[in-house]
mmCIF file of C-alpha atoms and ligand atoms in Angstrom:
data_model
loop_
_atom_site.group_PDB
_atom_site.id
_atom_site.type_symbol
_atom_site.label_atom_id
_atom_site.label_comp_id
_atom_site.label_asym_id
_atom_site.label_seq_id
_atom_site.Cartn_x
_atom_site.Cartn_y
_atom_site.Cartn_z
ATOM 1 C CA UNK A 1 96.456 125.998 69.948
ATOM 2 C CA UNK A 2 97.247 128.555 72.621
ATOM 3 C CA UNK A 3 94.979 129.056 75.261
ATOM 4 C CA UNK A 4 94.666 131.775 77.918
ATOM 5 C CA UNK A 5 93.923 130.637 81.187
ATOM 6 C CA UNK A 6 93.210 132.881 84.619
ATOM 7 C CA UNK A 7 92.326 131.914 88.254
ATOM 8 C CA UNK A 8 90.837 133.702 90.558
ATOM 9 C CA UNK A 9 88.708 131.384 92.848
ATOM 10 C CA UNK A 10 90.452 131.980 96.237
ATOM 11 C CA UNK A 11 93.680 134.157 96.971
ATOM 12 C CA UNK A 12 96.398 133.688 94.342
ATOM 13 C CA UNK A 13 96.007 135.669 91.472
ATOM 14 C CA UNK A 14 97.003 133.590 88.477
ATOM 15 C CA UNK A 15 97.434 133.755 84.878
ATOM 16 C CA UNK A 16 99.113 131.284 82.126
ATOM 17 C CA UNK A 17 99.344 130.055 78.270
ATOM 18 C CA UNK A 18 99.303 126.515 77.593
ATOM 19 C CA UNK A 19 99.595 125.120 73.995
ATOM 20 C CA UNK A 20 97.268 122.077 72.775
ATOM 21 C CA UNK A 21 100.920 120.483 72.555
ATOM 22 C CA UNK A 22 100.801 120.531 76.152
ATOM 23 C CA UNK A 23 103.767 122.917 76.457
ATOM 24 C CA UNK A 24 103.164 125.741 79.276
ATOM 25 C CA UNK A 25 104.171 128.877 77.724
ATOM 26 C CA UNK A 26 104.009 131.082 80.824
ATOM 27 C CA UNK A 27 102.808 130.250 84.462
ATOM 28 C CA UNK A 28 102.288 133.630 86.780
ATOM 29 C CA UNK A 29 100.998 132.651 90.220
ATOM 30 C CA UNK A 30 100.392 136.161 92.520
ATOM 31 C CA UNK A 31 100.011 135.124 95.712
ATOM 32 C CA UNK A 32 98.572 137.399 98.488
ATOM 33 C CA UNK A 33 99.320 135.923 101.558
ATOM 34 C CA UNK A 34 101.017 138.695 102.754
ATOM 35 C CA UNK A 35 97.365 140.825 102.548
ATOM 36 C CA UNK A 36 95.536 137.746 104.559
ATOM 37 C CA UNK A 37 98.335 136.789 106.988
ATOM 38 C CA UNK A 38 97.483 139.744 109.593
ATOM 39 C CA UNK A 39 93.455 137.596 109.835
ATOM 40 C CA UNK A 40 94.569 134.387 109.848
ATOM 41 C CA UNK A 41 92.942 133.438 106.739
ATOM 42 C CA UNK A 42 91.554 134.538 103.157
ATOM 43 C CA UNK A 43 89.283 137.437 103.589
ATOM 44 C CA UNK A 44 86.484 137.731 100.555
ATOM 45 C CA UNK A 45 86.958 140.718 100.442
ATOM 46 C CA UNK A 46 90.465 141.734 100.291
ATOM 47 C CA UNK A 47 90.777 138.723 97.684
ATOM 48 C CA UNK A 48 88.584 140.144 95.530
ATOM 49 C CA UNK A 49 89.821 143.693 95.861
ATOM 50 C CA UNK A 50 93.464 142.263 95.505
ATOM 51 C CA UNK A 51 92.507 140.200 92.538
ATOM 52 C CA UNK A 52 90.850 143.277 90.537
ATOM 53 C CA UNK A 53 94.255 145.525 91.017
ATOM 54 C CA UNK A 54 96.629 142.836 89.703
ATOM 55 C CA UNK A 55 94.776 140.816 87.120
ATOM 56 C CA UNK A 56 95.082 142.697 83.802
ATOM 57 C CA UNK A 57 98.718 143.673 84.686
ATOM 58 C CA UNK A 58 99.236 139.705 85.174
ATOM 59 C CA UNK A 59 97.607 138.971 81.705
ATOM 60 C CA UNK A 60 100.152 141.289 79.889
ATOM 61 C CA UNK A 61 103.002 139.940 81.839
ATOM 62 C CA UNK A 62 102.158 135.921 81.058
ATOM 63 C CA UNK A 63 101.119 136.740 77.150
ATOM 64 C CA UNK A 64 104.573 138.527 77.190
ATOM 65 C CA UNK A 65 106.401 135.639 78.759
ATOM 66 C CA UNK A 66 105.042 133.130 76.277
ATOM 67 C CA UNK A 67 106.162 135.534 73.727
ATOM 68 C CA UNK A 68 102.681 135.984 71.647
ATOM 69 C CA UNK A 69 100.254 138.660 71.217
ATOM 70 C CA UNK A 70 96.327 138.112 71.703
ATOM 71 C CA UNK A 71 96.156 137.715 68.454
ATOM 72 C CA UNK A 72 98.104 134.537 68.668
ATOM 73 C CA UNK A 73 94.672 133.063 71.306
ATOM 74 C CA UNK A 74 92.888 130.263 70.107
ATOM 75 C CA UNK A 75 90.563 130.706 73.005
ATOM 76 C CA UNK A 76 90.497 132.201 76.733
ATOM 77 C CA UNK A 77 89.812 130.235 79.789
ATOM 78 C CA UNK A 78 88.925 131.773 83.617
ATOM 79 C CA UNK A 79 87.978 130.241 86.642
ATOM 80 C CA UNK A 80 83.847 130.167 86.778
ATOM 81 C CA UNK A 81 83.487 128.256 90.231
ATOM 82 C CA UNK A 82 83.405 127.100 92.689
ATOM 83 C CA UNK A 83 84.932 129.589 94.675
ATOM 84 C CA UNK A 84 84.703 133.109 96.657
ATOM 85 C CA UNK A 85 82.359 134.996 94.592
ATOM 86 C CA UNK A 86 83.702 138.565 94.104
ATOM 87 C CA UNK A 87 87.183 136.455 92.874
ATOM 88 C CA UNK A 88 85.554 134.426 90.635
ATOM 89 C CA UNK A 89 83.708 137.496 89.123
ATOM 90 C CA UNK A 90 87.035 139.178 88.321
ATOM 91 C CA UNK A 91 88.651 136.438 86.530
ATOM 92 C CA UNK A 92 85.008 135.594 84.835
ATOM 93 C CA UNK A 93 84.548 139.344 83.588
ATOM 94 C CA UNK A 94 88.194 139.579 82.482
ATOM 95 C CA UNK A 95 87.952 136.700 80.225
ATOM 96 C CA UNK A 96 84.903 137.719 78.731
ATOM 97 C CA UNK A 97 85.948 140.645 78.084
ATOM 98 C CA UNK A 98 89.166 139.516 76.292
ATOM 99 C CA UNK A 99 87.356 136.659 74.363
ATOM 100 C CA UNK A 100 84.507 139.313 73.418
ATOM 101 C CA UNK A 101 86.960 141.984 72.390
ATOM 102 C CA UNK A 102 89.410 139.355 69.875
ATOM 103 C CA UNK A 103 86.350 137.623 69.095
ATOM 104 C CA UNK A 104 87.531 134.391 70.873
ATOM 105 C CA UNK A 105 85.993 131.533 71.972
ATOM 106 C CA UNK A 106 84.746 131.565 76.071
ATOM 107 C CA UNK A 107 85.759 128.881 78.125
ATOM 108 C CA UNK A 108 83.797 128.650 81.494
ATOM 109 C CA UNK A 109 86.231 126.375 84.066
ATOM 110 C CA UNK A 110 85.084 124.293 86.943
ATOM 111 C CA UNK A 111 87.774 125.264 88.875
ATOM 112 C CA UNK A 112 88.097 121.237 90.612
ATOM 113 C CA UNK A 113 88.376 120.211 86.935
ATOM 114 C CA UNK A 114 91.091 121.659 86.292
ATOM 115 C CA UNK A 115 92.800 120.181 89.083
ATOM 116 C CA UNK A 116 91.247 117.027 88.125
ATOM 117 C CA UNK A 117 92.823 117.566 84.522
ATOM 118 C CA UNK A 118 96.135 118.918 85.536
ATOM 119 C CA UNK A 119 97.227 114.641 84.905
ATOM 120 C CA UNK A 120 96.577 114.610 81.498
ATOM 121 C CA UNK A 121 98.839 118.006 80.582
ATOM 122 C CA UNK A 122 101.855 116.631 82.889
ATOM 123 C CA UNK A 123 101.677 113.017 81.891
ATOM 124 C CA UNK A 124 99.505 112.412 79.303
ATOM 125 C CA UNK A 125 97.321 110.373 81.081
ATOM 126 C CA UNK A 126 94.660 108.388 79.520
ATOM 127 C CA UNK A 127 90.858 108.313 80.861
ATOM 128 C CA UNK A 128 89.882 106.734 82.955
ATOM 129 C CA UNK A 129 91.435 107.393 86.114
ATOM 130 C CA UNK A 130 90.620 107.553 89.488
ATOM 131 C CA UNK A 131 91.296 110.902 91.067
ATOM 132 C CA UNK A 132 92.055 112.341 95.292
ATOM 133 C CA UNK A 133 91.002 115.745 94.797
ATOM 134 C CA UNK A 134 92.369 117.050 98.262
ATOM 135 C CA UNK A 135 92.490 121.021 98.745
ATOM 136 C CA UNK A 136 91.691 123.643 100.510
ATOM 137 C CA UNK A 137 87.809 123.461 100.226
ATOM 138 C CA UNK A 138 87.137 120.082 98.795
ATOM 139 C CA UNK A 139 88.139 116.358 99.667
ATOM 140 C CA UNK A 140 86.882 113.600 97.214
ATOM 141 C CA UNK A 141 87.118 110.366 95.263
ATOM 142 C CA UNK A 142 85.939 110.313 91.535
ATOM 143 C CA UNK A 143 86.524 107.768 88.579
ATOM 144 C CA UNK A 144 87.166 110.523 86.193
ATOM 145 C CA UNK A 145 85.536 108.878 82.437
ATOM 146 C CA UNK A 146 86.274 112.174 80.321
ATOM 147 C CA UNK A 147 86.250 116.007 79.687
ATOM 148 C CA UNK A 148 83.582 116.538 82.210
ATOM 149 C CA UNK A 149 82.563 112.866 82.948
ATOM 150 C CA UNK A 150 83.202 112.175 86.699
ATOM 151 C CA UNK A 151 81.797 109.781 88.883
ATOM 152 C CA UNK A 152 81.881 110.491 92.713
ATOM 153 C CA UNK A 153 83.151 107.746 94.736
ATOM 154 C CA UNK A 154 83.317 109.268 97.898
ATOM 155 C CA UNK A 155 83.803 112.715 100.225
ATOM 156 C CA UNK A 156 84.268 114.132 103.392
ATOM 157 C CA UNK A 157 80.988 114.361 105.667
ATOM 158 C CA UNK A 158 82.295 117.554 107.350
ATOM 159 C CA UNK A 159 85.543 119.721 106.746
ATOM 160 C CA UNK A 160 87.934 119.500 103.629
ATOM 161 C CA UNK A 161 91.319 117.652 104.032
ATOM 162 C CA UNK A 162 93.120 120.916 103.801
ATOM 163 C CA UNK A 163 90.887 122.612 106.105
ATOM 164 C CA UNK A 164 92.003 120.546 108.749
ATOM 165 C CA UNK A 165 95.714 121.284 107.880
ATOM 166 C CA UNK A 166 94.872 124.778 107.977
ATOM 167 C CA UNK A 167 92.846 124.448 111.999
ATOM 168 C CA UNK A 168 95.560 122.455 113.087
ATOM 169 C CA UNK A 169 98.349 124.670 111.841
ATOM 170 C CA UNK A 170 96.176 127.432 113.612
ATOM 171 C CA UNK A 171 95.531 125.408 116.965
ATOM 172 C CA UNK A 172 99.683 125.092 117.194
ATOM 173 C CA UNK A 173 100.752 128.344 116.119
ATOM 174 C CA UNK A 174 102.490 127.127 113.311
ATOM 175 C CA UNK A 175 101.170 130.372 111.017
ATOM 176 C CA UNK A 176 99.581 130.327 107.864
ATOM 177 C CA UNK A 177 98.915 129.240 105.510
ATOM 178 C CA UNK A 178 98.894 125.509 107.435
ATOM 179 C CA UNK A 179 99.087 122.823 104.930
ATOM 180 C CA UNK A 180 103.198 123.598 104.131
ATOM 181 C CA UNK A 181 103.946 124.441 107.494
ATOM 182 C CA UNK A 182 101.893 121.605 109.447
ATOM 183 C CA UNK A 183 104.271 119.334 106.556
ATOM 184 C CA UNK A 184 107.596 121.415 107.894
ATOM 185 C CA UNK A 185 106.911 121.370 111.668
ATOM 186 C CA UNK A 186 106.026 117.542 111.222
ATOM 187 C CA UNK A 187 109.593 116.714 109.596
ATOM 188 C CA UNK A 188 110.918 116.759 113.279
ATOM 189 C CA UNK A 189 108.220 115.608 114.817
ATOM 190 C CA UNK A 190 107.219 112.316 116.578
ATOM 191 C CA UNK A 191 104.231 110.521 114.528
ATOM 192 C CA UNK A 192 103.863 108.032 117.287
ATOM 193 C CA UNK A 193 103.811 110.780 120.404
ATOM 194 C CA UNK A 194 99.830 111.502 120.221
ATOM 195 C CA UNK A 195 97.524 108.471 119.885
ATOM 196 C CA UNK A 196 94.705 110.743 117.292
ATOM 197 C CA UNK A 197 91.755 108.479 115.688
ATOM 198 C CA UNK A 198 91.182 107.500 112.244
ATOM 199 C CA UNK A 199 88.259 108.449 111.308
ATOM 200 C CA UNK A 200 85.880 106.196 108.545
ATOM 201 C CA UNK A 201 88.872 103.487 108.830
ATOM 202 C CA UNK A 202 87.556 100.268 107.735
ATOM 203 C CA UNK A 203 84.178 101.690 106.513
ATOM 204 C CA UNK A 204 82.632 99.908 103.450
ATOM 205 C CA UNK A 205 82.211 103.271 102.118
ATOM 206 C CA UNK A 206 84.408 105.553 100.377
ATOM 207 C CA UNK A 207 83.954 108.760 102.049
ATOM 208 C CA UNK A 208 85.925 111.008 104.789
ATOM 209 C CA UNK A 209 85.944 112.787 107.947
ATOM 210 C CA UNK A 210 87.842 115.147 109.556
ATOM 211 C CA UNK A 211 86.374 117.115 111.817
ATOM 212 C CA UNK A 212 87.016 114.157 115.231
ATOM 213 C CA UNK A 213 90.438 114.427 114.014
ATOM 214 C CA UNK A 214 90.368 118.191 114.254
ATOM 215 C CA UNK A 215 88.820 117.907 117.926
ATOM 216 C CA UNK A 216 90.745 115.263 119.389
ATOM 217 C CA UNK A 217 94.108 117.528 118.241
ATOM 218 C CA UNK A 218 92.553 120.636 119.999
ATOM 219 C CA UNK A 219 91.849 118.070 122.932
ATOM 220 C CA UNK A 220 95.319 116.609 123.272
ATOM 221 C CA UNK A 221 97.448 119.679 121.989
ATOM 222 C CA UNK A 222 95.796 121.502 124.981
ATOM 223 C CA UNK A 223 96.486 118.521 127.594
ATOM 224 C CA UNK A 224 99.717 118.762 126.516
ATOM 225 C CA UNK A 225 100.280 122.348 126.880
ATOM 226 C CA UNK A 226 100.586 122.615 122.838
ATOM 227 C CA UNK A 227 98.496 124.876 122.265
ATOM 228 C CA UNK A 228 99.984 127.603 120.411
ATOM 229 C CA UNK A 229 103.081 126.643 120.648
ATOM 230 C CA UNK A 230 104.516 127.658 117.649
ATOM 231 C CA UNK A 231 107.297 125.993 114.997
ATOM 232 C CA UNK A 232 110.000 125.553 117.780
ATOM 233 C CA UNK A 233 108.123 123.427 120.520
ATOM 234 C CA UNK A 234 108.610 119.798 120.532
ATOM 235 C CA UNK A 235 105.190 119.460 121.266
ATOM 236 C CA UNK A 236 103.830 120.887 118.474
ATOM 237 C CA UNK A 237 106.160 119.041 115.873
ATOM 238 C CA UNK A 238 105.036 115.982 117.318
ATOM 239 C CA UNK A 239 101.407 116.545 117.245
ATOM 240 C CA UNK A 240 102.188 117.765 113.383
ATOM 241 C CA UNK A 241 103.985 114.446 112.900
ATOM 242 C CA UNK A 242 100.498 112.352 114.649
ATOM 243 C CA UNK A 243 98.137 114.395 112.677
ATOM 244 C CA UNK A 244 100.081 114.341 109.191
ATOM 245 C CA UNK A 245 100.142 110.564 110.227
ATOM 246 C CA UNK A 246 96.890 109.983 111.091
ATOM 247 C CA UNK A 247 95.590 111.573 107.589
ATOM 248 C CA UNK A 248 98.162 109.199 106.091
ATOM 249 C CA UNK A 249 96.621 106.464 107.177
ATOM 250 C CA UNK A 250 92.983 107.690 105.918
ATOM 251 C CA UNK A 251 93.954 108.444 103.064
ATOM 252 C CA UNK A 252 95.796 105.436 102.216
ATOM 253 C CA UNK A 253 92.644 103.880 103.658
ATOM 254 C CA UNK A 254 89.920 105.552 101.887
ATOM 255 C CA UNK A 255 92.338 104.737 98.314
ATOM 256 C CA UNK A 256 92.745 101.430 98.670
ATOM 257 C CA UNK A 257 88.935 100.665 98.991
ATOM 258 C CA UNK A 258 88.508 103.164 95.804
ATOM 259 C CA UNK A 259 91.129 101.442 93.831
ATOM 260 C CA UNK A 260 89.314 98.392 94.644
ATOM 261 C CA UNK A 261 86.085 99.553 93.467
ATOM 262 C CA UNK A 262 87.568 101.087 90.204
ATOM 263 C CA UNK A 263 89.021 97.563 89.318
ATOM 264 C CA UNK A 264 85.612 96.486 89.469
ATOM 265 C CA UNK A 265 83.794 98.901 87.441
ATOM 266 C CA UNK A 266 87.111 99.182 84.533
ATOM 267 C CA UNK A 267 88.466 96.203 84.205
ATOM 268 C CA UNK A 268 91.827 98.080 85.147
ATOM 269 C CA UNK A 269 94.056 98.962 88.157
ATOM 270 C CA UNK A 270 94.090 102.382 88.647
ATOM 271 C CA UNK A 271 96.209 104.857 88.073
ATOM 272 C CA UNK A 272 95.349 106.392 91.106
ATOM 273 C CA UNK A 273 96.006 110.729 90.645
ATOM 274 C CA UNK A 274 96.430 113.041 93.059
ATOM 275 C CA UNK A 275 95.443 116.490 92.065
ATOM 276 C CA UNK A 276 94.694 119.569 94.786
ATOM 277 C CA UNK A 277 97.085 121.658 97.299
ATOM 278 C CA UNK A 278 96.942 119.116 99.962
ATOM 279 C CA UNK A 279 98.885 116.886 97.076
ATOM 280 C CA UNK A 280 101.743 118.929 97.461
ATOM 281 C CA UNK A 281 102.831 117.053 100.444
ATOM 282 C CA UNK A 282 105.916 114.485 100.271
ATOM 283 C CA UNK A 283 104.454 112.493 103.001
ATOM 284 C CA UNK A 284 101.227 112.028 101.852
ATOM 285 C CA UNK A 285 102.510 111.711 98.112
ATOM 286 C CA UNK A 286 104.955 108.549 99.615
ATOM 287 C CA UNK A 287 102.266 107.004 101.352
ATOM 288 C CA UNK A 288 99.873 106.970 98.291
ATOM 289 C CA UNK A 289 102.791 105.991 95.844
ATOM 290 C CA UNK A 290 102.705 102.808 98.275
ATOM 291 C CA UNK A 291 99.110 102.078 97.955
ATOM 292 C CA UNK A 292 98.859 102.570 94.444
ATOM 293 C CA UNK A 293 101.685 99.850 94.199
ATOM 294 C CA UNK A 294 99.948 97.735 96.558
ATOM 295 C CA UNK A 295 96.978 97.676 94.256
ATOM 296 C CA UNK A 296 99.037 97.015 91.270
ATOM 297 C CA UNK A 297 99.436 100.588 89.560
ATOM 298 C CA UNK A 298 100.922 103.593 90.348
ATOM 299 C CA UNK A 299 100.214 106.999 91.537
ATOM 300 C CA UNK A 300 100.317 110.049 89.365
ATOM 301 C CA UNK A 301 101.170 113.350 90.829
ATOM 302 C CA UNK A 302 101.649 116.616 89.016
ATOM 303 C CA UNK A 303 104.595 118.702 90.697
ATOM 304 C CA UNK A 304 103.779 120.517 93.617
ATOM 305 C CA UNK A 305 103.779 123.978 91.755
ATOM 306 C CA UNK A 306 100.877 122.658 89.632
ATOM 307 C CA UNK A 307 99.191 120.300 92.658
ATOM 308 C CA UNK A 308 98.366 123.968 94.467
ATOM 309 C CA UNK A 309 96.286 126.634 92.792
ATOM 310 C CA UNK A 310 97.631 128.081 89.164
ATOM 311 C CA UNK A 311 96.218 129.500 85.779
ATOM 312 C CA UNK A 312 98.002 126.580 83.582
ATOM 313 C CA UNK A 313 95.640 124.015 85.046
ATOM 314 C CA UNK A 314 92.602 126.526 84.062
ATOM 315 C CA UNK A 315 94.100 127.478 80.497
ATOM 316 C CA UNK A 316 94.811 123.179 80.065
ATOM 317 C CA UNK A 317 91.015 122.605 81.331
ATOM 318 C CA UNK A 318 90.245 125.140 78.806
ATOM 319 C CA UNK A 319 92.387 123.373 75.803
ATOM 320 C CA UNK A 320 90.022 119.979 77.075
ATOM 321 C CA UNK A 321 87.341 121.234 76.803
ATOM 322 C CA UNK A 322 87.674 123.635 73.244
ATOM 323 C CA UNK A 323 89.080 120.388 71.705
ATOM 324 C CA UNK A 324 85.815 118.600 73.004
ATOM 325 C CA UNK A 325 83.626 121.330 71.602
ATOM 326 C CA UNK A 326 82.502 122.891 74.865
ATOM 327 C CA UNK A 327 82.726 126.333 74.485
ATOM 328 C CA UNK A 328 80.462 128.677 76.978
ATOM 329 C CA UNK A 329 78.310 131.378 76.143
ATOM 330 C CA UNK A 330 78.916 135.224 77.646
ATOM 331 C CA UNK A 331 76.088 135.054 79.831
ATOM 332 C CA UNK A 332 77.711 132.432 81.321
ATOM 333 C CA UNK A 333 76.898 132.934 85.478
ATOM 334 C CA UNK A 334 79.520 132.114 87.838
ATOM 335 C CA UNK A 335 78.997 129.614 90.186
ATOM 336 C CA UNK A 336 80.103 129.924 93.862
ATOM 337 C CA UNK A 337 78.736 126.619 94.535
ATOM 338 C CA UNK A 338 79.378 123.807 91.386
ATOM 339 C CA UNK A 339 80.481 120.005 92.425
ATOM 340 C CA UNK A 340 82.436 117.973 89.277
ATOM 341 C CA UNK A 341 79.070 115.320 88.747
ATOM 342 C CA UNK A 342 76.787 118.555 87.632
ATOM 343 C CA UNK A 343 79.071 119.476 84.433
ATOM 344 C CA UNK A 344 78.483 119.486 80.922
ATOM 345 C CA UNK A 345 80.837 116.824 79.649
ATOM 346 C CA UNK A 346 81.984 115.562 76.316
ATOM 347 C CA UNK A 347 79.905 111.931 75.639
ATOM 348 C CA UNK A 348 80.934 108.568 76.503
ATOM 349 C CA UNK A 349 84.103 106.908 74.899
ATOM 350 C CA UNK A 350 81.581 104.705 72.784
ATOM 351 C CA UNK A 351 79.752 106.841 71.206
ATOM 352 C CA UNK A 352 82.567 109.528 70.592
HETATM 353 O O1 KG4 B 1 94.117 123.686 95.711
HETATM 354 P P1 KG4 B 1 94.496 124.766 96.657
HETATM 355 O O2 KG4 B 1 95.736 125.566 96.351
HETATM 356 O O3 KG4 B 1 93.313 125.771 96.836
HETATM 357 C C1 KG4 B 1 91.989 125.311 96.859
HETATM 358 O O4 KG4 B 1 91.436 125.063 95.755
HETATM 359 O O5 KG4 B 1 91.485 125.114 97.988
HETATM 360 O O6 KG4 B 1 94.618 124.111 98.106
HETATM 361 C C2 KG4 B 1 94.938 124.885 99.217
HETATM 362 C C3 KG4 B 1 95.058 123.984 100.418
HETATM 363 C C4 KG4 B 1 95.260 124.749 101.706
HETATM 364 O O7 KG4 B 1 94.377 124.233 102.690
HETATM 365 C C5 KG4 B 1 96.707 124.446 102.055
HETATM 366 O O8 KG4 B 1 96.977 124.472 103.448
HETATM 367 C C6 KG4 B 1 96.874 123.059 101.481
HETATM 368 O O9 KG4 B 1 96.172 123.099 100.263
HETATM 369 N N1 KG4 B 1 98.289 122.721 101.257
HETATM 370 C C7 KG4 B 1 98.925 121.723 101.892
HETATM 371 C C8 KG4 B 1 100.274 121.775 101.458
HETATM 372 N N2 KG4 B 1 100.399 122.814 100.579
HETATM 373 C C9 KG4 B 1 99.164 123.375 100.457
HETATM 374 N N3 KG4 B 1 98.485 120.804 102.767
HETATM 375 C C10 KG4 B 1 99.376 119.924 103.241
HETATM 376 N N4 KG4 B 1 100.684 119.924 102.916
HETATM 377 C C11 KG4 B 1 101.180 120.826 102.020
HETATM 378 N N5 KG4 B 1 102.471 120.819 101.692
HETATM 379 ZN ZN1 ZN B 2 92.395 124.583 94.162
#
């Protein structure tokens, strides 16, 4: 089975094959930070724009790459939410134009499932799981049951995990986009320097939030003259270092009381996966490996090249979910706003 997938939910233009052997064929990732740098963050507009230009160009390049035709599809796959709108309308249109044109089956992708997926095609991971989705927009805890069976353990009350990467790379002058360089500057930094809260520590709950974390680094980076200070000042690194820490310890927080909770309701430790951009992080990655062994299993997480955004996770979500029988119609609407526990899933393990 070869499967076309394409993403374009936010600003990297991206197109791949994956087989139903789990084999990625081709992997084309476009980014276009260069065309958001100059604002400091992803314009709508220029995403969209940028998306339109590159997209079929990309498709020729990755079916090339794999070395088959579009004759050789078993199915196409594209990004249908949630995301910026115009984007997600490009990468919706394209695939149904391709899958109307070859006569192909339509595969509509939530585009958090197929970071939630992304497990199963690197490690051939079993259900069920218990997934971090931490990226750009979203930060959650799910017991993930099957193709489009998850059950929401927890989320952030206020801003996503990589959100607050992104502010606090912004608040220091460390550039954009902040997640990889907030990880850099923080490699020479001083974790202990800046005494930042943790928020929802302890709480019975499984949820997060960010935003006191985001204020009290504004706060302290200004008290100590960090403001803007940019990848050289020893300030800066060491408020990276306390903030990177300081999620660390949420995180690590917010797990074990999830991997707790999945014990209860599986029978089974774990394993605890880490899907999303913000998984892309070493430091973050170590201190989860750690809790998961704590807690008697052990974390899974898909190289950073397929933890940030890509079309093989979208073209695997798509072999899922055409192996499960959930195809999508051509009227299918994009959705700019579409959270994991509202899809259309495959039924339960029993009565498969
Ligand atoms: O999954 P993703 O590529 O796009 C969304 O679906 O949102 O995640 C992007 C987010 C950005 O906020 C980015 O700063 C963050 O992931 N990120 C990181 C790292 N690499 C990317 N955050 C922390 N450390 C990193 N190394
Ligand atoms: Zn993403």
């Amino acid at each position: 089975m070869n499967i076309l997938g394409i993403e374009t939910s936010c600003d990297e233009t991206a197109a791949a094959v994956v087989t139903g052997a789990r084999e990625i064929l081709a992997d084309l990732v476009l980014s276009q930070l260069d065309e958001h740098r100059p604002y400091g963050g992803v314009v709508p507009e220029i995403a969209a724009r940028s998306h339109l230009e590159h997209i079929d160009g990309l498709v020729g390049r990755a079916l090339d790459q794999a070395g088959i035709d579009f004759s050789d599809l078993d199915g196409v796959a594209a990004t249908a939410g949630p995301g910026l709108i115009g984007g997600v309308f490009v990468g919706v249109m394209t695939g149904k134009a391709i899958a109307a044109a070859r006569g192909l089956p339509f595969l509509a992708i939530n585009h958090l499932e197929g970071h939630a997926l992304t497990a199963r095609l690197t490690h051939d991971l079993a259900f069920p799981y218990l997934l971090l989705l931490v990226s750009g927009g979203h930060c959650q805890l799910a017991a993930v049951e099957g193709v489009g069976r998850y059950r929401k353990l927890g989320g952030t009350l206020d801003d996503a995990i990589g959100e607050s990467f992104d502010k606090t790379a912004k608040m220091l002058g460390l550039g954009y986009p902040g997640g990889p360089e907030v990880e850099r500057a923080a490699r020479n930094g001083d974790p202990k320097r800046y005494d930042l809260p943790r928020p929802m520590l302890g709480r019975k709950s499984m949820d997060f939030s960010f935003s006191g974390l985001k204020t009290a680094v504004r706060h302290q980076a200004k008290a100590a003259g960090a403001l803007d200070a940019g990848p050289e000042s020893q300030a800066a690194r060491d408020m990276a270092a306390s903030f990177q820490a300081a999620v660390a310890d949420v995180l690590a927080d917010r797990c074990a009381r999830a991997l707790d909770r999945f014990q209860e309701d599986h029978g089974q430790a774990g394993p605890l996966v880490v899907a999303g951009g913000v998984a892309a992080n070493a430091y973050l990655r170590a201190r989860l490996e750690t809790v998961a062994a704590a807690n008697g299993t052990e974390l899974i997480a898909p190289p950073p090249k397929l933890c940030t955004d890509n079309g093989a996770m979208i073209a695997w979500a798509g072999v899922e979910r055409l192996r499960a029988g959930l195809t999508d119609s051509l009227d299918f609407a994009p959705r700019p706003r579409w959270p994991l526990e509202e899809l259309v899933g495959e039924p339960p393990a029993m009565e498969r």
